[in-house]
Amino acid sequence: MKTGIILYGPPASGKDTITAALTEQNPQLVLFTRLKIGEGRSQGYRMGTVEQLDQLEATGDVIYRNDRYNNIYVVDRPGLDAVYTAGQVPVVHLGQIAGIRALTARYPATWLAVRLSCPRNVTEQRSALRGDTDTQARLAAWDATDTDLQANATTRWDLHLRTDQQPARESALAVLKALAQVG
């Protein structure tokens, strides 16, 4: 049975930090590198082209597409298939509930949905500390995530972690414990 982890939260809520702690604890877990069409930061992404996106869309292999920061981010079937073929478990980062719904509906696996949260001012501080040049856009995304959560208040979470209240290692251990219960 395929299992996977969804880490949902606003920018700078700890998705990268917790994923690093998860992969340190269990090397079978890997960050799912979304396909990114655009410019800017390439670390943590598979950089793609508009032509690749067109092909994926034509074959129905786009699980979820998100347009943000003047870029396109894609969760794609071939990318997920490659992770499972390698015998690994993907950790998918998402910031929209629509993405969670699309992933869980369109890609058969047992998904552990983990909500990460922190106050807006913590996101602002973290963004500045990591050297983001678009902190205001990230705060706008934080606001959009908050609105998304309010509009989808009935969304079921397997786990909710306040990343400003516990270290990443503790959060990772809580995710691993929850994953063992669903997998």
PDB file of C-alpha atoms in Angstrom:
ATOM      1  CA  MET A   1       0.000   0.000   0.000  1.00  0.00           C
ATOM      2  CA  LYS A   2       1.299   3.434  -0.953  1.00  0.00           C
ATOM      3  CA  THR A   3       1.505   6.044   1.797  1.00  0.00           C
ATOM      4  CA  GLY A   4       2.460   9.685   1.639  1.00  0.00           C
ATOM      5  CA  ILE A   5       2.653  12.788   3.776  1.00  0.00           C
ATOM      6  CA  ILE A   6       1.089  16.143   2.985  1.00  0.00           C
ATOM      7  CA  LEU A   7       2.536  19.099   4.871  1.00  0.00           C
ATOM      8  CA  TYR A   8       0.078  21.987   4.565  1.00  0.00           C
ATOM      9  CA  GLY A   9       0.787  25.465   5.759  1.00  0.00           C
ATOM     10  CA  PRO A  10       1.566  29.047   4.847  1.00  0.00           C
ATOM     11  CA  PRO A  11       5.022  30.150   3.706  1.00  0.00           C
ATOM     12  CA  ALA A  12       7.725  29.819   6.368  1.00  0.00           C
ATOM     13  CA  SER A  13       5.535  27.613   8.564  1.00  0.00           C
ATOM     14  CA  GLY A  14       8.251  24.961   8.723  1.00  0.00           C
ATOM     15  CA  LYS A  15       7.560  22.651   5.780  1.00  0.00           C
ATOM     16  CA  ASP A  16      11.212  22.537   4.651  1.00  0.00           C
ATOM     17  CA  THR A  17      12.605  22.329   8.183  1.00  0.00           C
ATOM     18  CA  ILE A  18      10.279  19.523   9.232  1.00  0.00           C
ATOM     19  CA  THR A  19      10.893  17.653   5.975  1.00  0.00           C
ATOM     20  CA  ALA A  20      14.640  17.808   6.644  1.00  0.00           C
ATOM     21  CA  ALA A  21      14.049  16.398  10.137  1.00  0.00           C
ATOM     22  CA  LEU A  22      11.771  13.695   8.714  1.00  0.00           C
ATOM     23  CA  THR A  23      14.265  12.562   6.091  1.00  0.00           C
ATOM     24  CA  GLU A  24      17.002  12.528   8.715  1.00  0.00           C
ATOM     25  CA  GLN A  25      14.898  10.195  10.873  1.00  0.00           C
ATOM     26  CA  ASN A  26      13.754   8.006   7.971  1.00  0.00           C
ATOM     27  CA  PRO A  27      15.702   8.100   4.670  1.00  0.00           C
ATOM     28  CA  GLN A  28      12.779   6.361   2.912  1.00  0.00           C
ATOM     29  CA  LEU A  29      10.901   9.659   3.201  1.00  0.00           C
ATOM     30  CA  VAL A  30      11.758  12.205   0.497  1.00  0.00           C
ATOM     31  CA  LEU A  31      10.628  15.682  -0.385  1.00  0.00           C
ATOM     32  CA  PHE A  32       8.383  15.504  -3.429  1.00  0.00           C
ATOM     33  CA  THR A  33       9.976  17.980  -5.778  1.00  0.00           C
ATOM     34  CA  ARG A  34       7.138  19.736  -7.520  1.00  0.00           C
ATOM     35  CA  LEU A  35       7.594  20.790 -11.104  1.00  0.00           C
ATOM     36  CA  LYS A  36       8.136  24.551 -11.274  1.00  0.00           C
ATOM     37  CA  ILE A  37       7.701  26.594 -14.398  1.00  0.00           C
ATOM     38  CA  GLY A  38       9.129  30.065 -14.003  1.00  0.00           C
ATOM     39  CA  GLU A  39      12.064  31.768 -12.375  1.00  0.00           C
ATOM     40  CA  GLY A  40      13.560  32.318  -8.956  1.00  0.00           C
ATOM     41  CA  ARG A  41      14.456  29.723  -6.372  1.00  0.00           C
ATOM     42  CA  SER A  42      15.113  26.314  -7.920  1.00  0.00           C
ATOM     43  CA  GLN A  43      16.181  24.386  -4.815  1.00  0.00           C
ATOM     44  CA  GLY A  44      13.501  21.842  -3.912  1.00  0.00           C
ATOM     45  CA  TYR A  45      11.914  21.921  -7.366  1.00  0.00           C
ATOM     46  CA  ARG A  46      12.231  20.207 -10.725  1.00  0.00           C
ATOM     47  CA  MET A  47      12.472  23.124 -13.111  1.00  0.00           C
ATOM     48  CA  GLY A  48      10.291  22.641 -16.154  1.00  0.00           C
ATOM     49  CA  THR A  49       9.064  24.306 -19.297  1.00  0.00           C
ATOM     50  CA  VAL A  50       5.704  25.427 -20.579  1.00  0.00           C
ATOM     51  CA  GLU A  51       5.968  22.638 -23.157  1.00  0.00           C
ATOM     52  CA  GLN A  52       6.350  20.034 -20.397  1.00  0.00           C
ATOM     53  CA  LEU A  53       3.329  21.465 -18.615  1.00  0.00           C
ATOM     54  CA  ASP A  54       1.303  21.377 -21.850  1.00  0.00           C
ATOM     55  CA  GLN A  55       2.225  17.694 -22.323  1.00  0.00           C
ATOM     56  CA  LEU A  56       1.290  16.800 -18.739  1.00  0.00           C
ATOM     57  CA  GLU A  57      -2.017  18.605 -19.075  1.00  0.00           C
ATOM     58  CA  ALA A  58      -2.735  16.906 -22.413  1.00  0.00           C
ATOM     59  CA  THR A  59      -2.213  13.460 -20.866  1.00  0.00           C
ATOM     60  CA  GLY A  60      -4.158  14.231 -17.674  1.00  0.00           C
ATOM     61  CA  ASP A  61      -1.035  13.883 -15.539  1.00  0.00           C
ATOM     62  CA  VAL A  62      -1.381  17.168 -13.666  1.00  0.00           C
ATOM     63  CA  ILE A  63      -2.698  16.261 -10.223  1.00  0.00           C
ATOM     64  CA  TYR A  64      -2.667  19.839  -8.975  1.00  0.00           C
ATOM     65  CA  ARG A  65      -1.499  23.143 -10.406  1.00  0.00           C
ATOM     66  CA  ASN A  66      -0.928  26.312  -8.437  1.00  0.00           C
ATOM     67  CA  ASP A  67       0.001  29.683  -9.886  1.00  0.00           C
ATOM     68  CA  ARG A  68       1.779  31.907  -7.344  1.00  0.00           C
ATOM     69  CA  TYR A  69       4.695  34.359  -7.220  1.00  0.00           C
ATOM     70  CA  ASN A  70       4.565  34.624 -11.052  1.00  0.00           C
ATOM     71  CA  ASN A  71       5.401  30.916 -11.316  1.00  0.00           C
ATOM     72  CA  ILE A  72       3.489  27.679 -11.864  1.00  0.00           C
ATOM     73  CA  TYR A  73       3.891  24.817  -9.392  1.00  0.00           C
ATOM     74  CA  VAL A  74       2.704  21.335 -10.347  1.00  0.00           C
ATOM     75  CA  VAL A  75       2.128  18.077  -8.520  1.00  0.00           C
ATOM     76  CA  ASP A  76       2.322  15.566 -11.359  1.00  0.00           C
ATOM     77  CA  ARG A  77       1.548  11.882 -11.681  1.00  0.00           C
ATOM     78  CA  PRO A  78       4.899  10.900 -13.295  1.00  0.00           C
ATOM     79  CA  GLY A  79       6.784  12.665 -10.498  1.00  0.00           C
ATOM     80  CA  LEU A  80       4.837  10.822  -7.799  1.00  0.00           C
ATOM     81  CA  ASP A  81       5.136   7.535  -9.699  1.00  0.00           C
ATOM     82  CA  ALA A  82       8.931   7.959  -9.770  1.00  0.00           C
ATOM     83  CA  VAL A  83       9.068   8.389  -5.985  1.00  0.00           C
ATOM     84  CA  TYR A  84       7.048   5.228  -5.375  1.00  0.00           C
ATOM     85  CA  THR A  85       8.982   3.269  -8.025  1.00  0.00           C
ATOM     86  CA  ALA A  86      12.162   4.144  -6.119  1.00  0.00           C
ATOM     87  CA  GLY A  87      10.605   2.595  -2.988  1.00  0.00           C
ATOM     88  CA  GLN A  88      10.306   5.952  -1.249  1.00  0.00           C
ATOM     89  CA  VAL A  89       7.509   7.838   0.480  1.00  0.00           C
ATOM     90  CA  PRO A  90       6.789  11.385  -0.729  1.00  0.00           C
ATOM     91  CA  VAL A  91       6.440  14.391   1.528  1.00  0.00           C
ATOM     92  CA  VAL A  92       4.331  16.844  -0.476  1.00  0.00           C
ATOM     93  CA  HIS A  93       4.282  20.529   0.457  1.00  0.00           C
ATOM     94  CA  LEU A  94       0.995  22.331  -0.188  1.00  0.00           C
ATOM     95  CA  GLY A  95      -0.441  25.678   0.785  1.00  0.00           C
ATOM     96  CA  GLN A  96      -3.977  25.288  -0.529  1.00  0.00           C
ATOM     97  CA  ILE A  97      -6.735  22.975   0.637  1.00  0.00           C
ATOM     98  CA  ALA A  98      -7.774  22.581  -3.015  1.00  0.00           C
ATOM     99  CA  GLY A  99      -4.367  20.968  -3.543  1.00  0.00           C
ATOM    100  CA  ILE A 100      -4.961  18.489  -0.739  1.00  0.00           C
ATOM    101  CA  ARG A 101      -8.351  17.598  -2.156  1.00  0.00           C
ATOM    102  CA  ALA A 102      -6.943  17.165  -5.660  1.00  0.00           C
ATOM    103  CA  LEU A 103      -4.044  15.018  -4.464  1.00  0.00           C
ATOM    104  CA  THR A 104      -6.121  12.744  -2.261  1.00  0.00           C
ATOM    105  CA  ALA A 105      -8.809  12.350  -4.931  1.00  0.00           C
ATOM    106  CA  ARG A 106      -6.576  11.960  -7.973  1.00  0.00           C
ATOM    107  CA  TYR A 107      -3.622   9.937  -6.692  1.00  0.00           C
ATOM    108  CA  PRO A 108      -4.432   6.663  -4.933  1.00  0.00           C
ATOM    109  CA  ALA A 109      -2.458   6.368  -1.706  1.00  0.00           C
ATOM    110  CA  THR A 110      -3.039   6.668   2.010  1.00  0.00           C
ATOM    111  CA  TRP A 111      -2.223  10.298   2.687  1.00  0.00           C
ATOM    112  CA  LEU A 112      -1.362  11.695   6.121  1.00  0.00           C
ATOM    113  CA  ALA A 113      -2.593  15.309   6.150  1.00  0.00           C
ATOM    114  CA  VAL A 114      -0.532  17.459   8.521  1.00  0.00           C
ATOM    115  CA  ARG A 115      -1.423  21.075   9.145  1.00  0.00           C
ATOM    116  CA  LEU A 116       1.496  23.301  10.103  1.00  0.00           C
ATOM    117  CA  SER A 117       0.771  26.688  11.571  1.00  0.00           C
ATOM    118  CA  CYS A 118       2.475  29.641  13.156  1.00  0.00           C
ATOM    119  CA  PRO A 119       1.464  33.260  13.729  1.00  0.00           C
ATOM    120  CA  ARG A 120       1.801  35.716  10.850  1.00  0.00           C
ATOM    121  CA  ASN A 121       4.587  37.645  12.599  1.00  0.00           C
ATOM    122  CA  VAL A 122       6.592  34.405  12.915  1.00  0.00           C
ATOM    123  CA  THR A 123       6.255  33.844   9.170  1.00  0.00           C
ATOM    124  CA  GLU A 124       7.474  37.415   8.618  1.00  0.00           C
ATOM    125  CA  GLN A 125      10.485  36.890  10.913  1.00  0.00           C
ATOM    126  CA  ARG A 126      11.388  33.533   9.367  1.00  0.00           C
ATOM    127  CA  SER A 127      11.054  34.911   5.845  1.00  0.00           C
ATOM    128  CA  ALA A 128      13.383  37.783   6.659  1.00  0.00           C
ATOM    129  CA  LEU A 129      15.881  35.489   8.401  1.00  0.00           C
ATOM    130  CA  ARG A 130      16.114  33.161   5.419  1.00  0.00           C
ATOM    131  CA  GLY A 131      16.716  36.091   3.103  1.00  0.00           C
ATOM    132  CA  ASP A 132      13.496  36.051   1.078  1.00  0.00           C
ATOM    133  CA  THR A 133      13.297  39.046  -1.222  1.00  0.00           C
ATOM    134  CA  ASP A 134       9.523  38.701  -1.500  1.00  0.00           C
ATOM    135  CA  THR A 135       8.450  38.660   2.142  1.00  0.00           C
ATOM    136  CA  GLN A 136       5.399  40.829   1.402  1.00  0.00           C
ATOM    137  CA  ALA A 137       4.193  38.309  -1.194  1.00  0.00           C
ATOM    138  CA  ARG A 138       4.731  35.531   1.347  1.00  0.00           C
ATOM    139  CA  LEU A 139       2.689  37.432   3.927  1.00  0.00           C
ATOM    140  CA  ALA A 140      -0.063  37.817   1.327  1.00  0.00           C
ATOM    141  CA  ALA A 141       0.132  34.032   0.857  1.00  0.00           C
ATOM    142  CA  TRP A 142      -0.089  33.618   4.664  1.00  0.00           C
ATOM    143  CA  ASP A 143      -3.265  35.716   4.582  1.00  0.00           C
ATOM    144  CA  ALA A 144      -4.627  33.622   1.698  1.00  0.00           C
ATOM    145  CA  THR A 145      -3.889  30.428   3.640  1.00  0.00           C
ATOM    146  CA  ASP A 146      -5.726  31.810   6.661  1.00  0.00           C
ATOM    147  CA  THR A 147      -8.732  32.683   4.479  1.00  0.00           C
ATOM    148  CA  ASP A 148      -8.537  29.211   2.894  1.00  0.00           C
ATOM    149  CA  LEU A 149      -8.636  27.581   6.333  1.00  0.00           C
ATOM    150  CA  GLN A 150     -11.605  29.656   7.448  1.00  0.00           C
ATOM    151  CA  ALA A 151     -13.511  28.848   4.258  1.00  0.00           C
ATOM    152  CA  ASN A 152     -12.740  25.148   4.698  1.00  0.00           C
ATOM    153  CA  ALA A 153     -13.134  24.844   8.448  1.00  0.00           C
ATOM    154  CA  THR A 154     -14.472  21.291   8.172  1.00  0.00           C
ATOM    155  CA  THR A 155     -11.247  19.963   6.631  1.00  0.00           C
ATOM    156  CA  ARG A 156     -10.043  16.900   8.550  1.00  0.00           C
ATOM    157  CA  TRP A 157      -6.434  16.908   9.685  1.00  0.00           C
ATOM    158  CA  ASP A 158      -4.590  13.827  10.851  1.00  0.00           C
ATOM    159  CA  LEU A 159      -2.238  16.064  12.806  1.00  0.00           C
ATOM    160  CA  HIS A 160      -1.931  19.795  13.579  1.00  0.00           C
ATOM    161  CA  LEU A 161       1.430  21.164  14.669  1.00  0.00           C
ATOM    162  CA  ARG A 162       2.183  24.691  15.885  1.00  0.00           C
ATOM    163  CA  THR A 163       5.723  25.055  14.585  1.00  0.00           C
ATOM    164  CA  ASP A 164       6.434  28.062  16.765  1.00  0.00           C
ATOM    165  CA  GLN A 165       5.777  25.973  19.881  1.00  0.00           C
ATOM    166  CA  GLN A 166       8.010  22.935  19.373  1.00  0.00           C
ATOM    167  CA  PRO A 167      11.308  22.134  17.676  1.00  0.00           C
ATOM    168  CA  ALA A 168      11.316  20.596  14.211  1.00  0.00           C
ATOM    169  CA  ARG A 169      12.678  17.295  15.511  1.00  0.00           C
ATOM    170  CA  GLU A 170       9.704  16.912  17.887  1.00  0.00           C
ATOM    171  CA  SER A 171       7.324  17.792  15.062  1.00  0.00           C
ATOM    172  CA  ALA A 172       8.985  15.204  12.818  1.00  0.00           C
ATOM    173  CA  LEU A 173       8.660  12.530  15.493  1.00  0.00           C
ATOM    174  CA  ALA A 174       4.947  13.351  15.861  1.00  0.00           C
ATOM    175  CA  VAL A 175       4.518  13.008  12.062  1.00  0.00           C
ATOM    176  CA  LEU A 176       6.337   9.659  12.040  1.00  0.00           C
ATOM    177  CA  LYS A 177       4.162   8.370  14.874  1.00  0.00           C
ATOM    178  CA  ALA A 178       0.992   9.423  13.031  1.00  0.00           C
ATOM    179  CA  LEU A 179       2.282   7.901   9.777  1.00  0.00           C
ATOM    180  CA  ALA A 180       2.854   4.570  11.507  1.00  0.00           C
ATOM    181  CA  GLN A 181      -0.784   4.593  12.604  1.00  0.00           C
ATOM    182  CA  VAL A 182      -2.201   5.202   9.098  1.00  0.00           C
ATOM    183  CA  GLY A 183       0.284   3.112   7.120  1.00  0.00           C
TER     184      GLY A 183
END
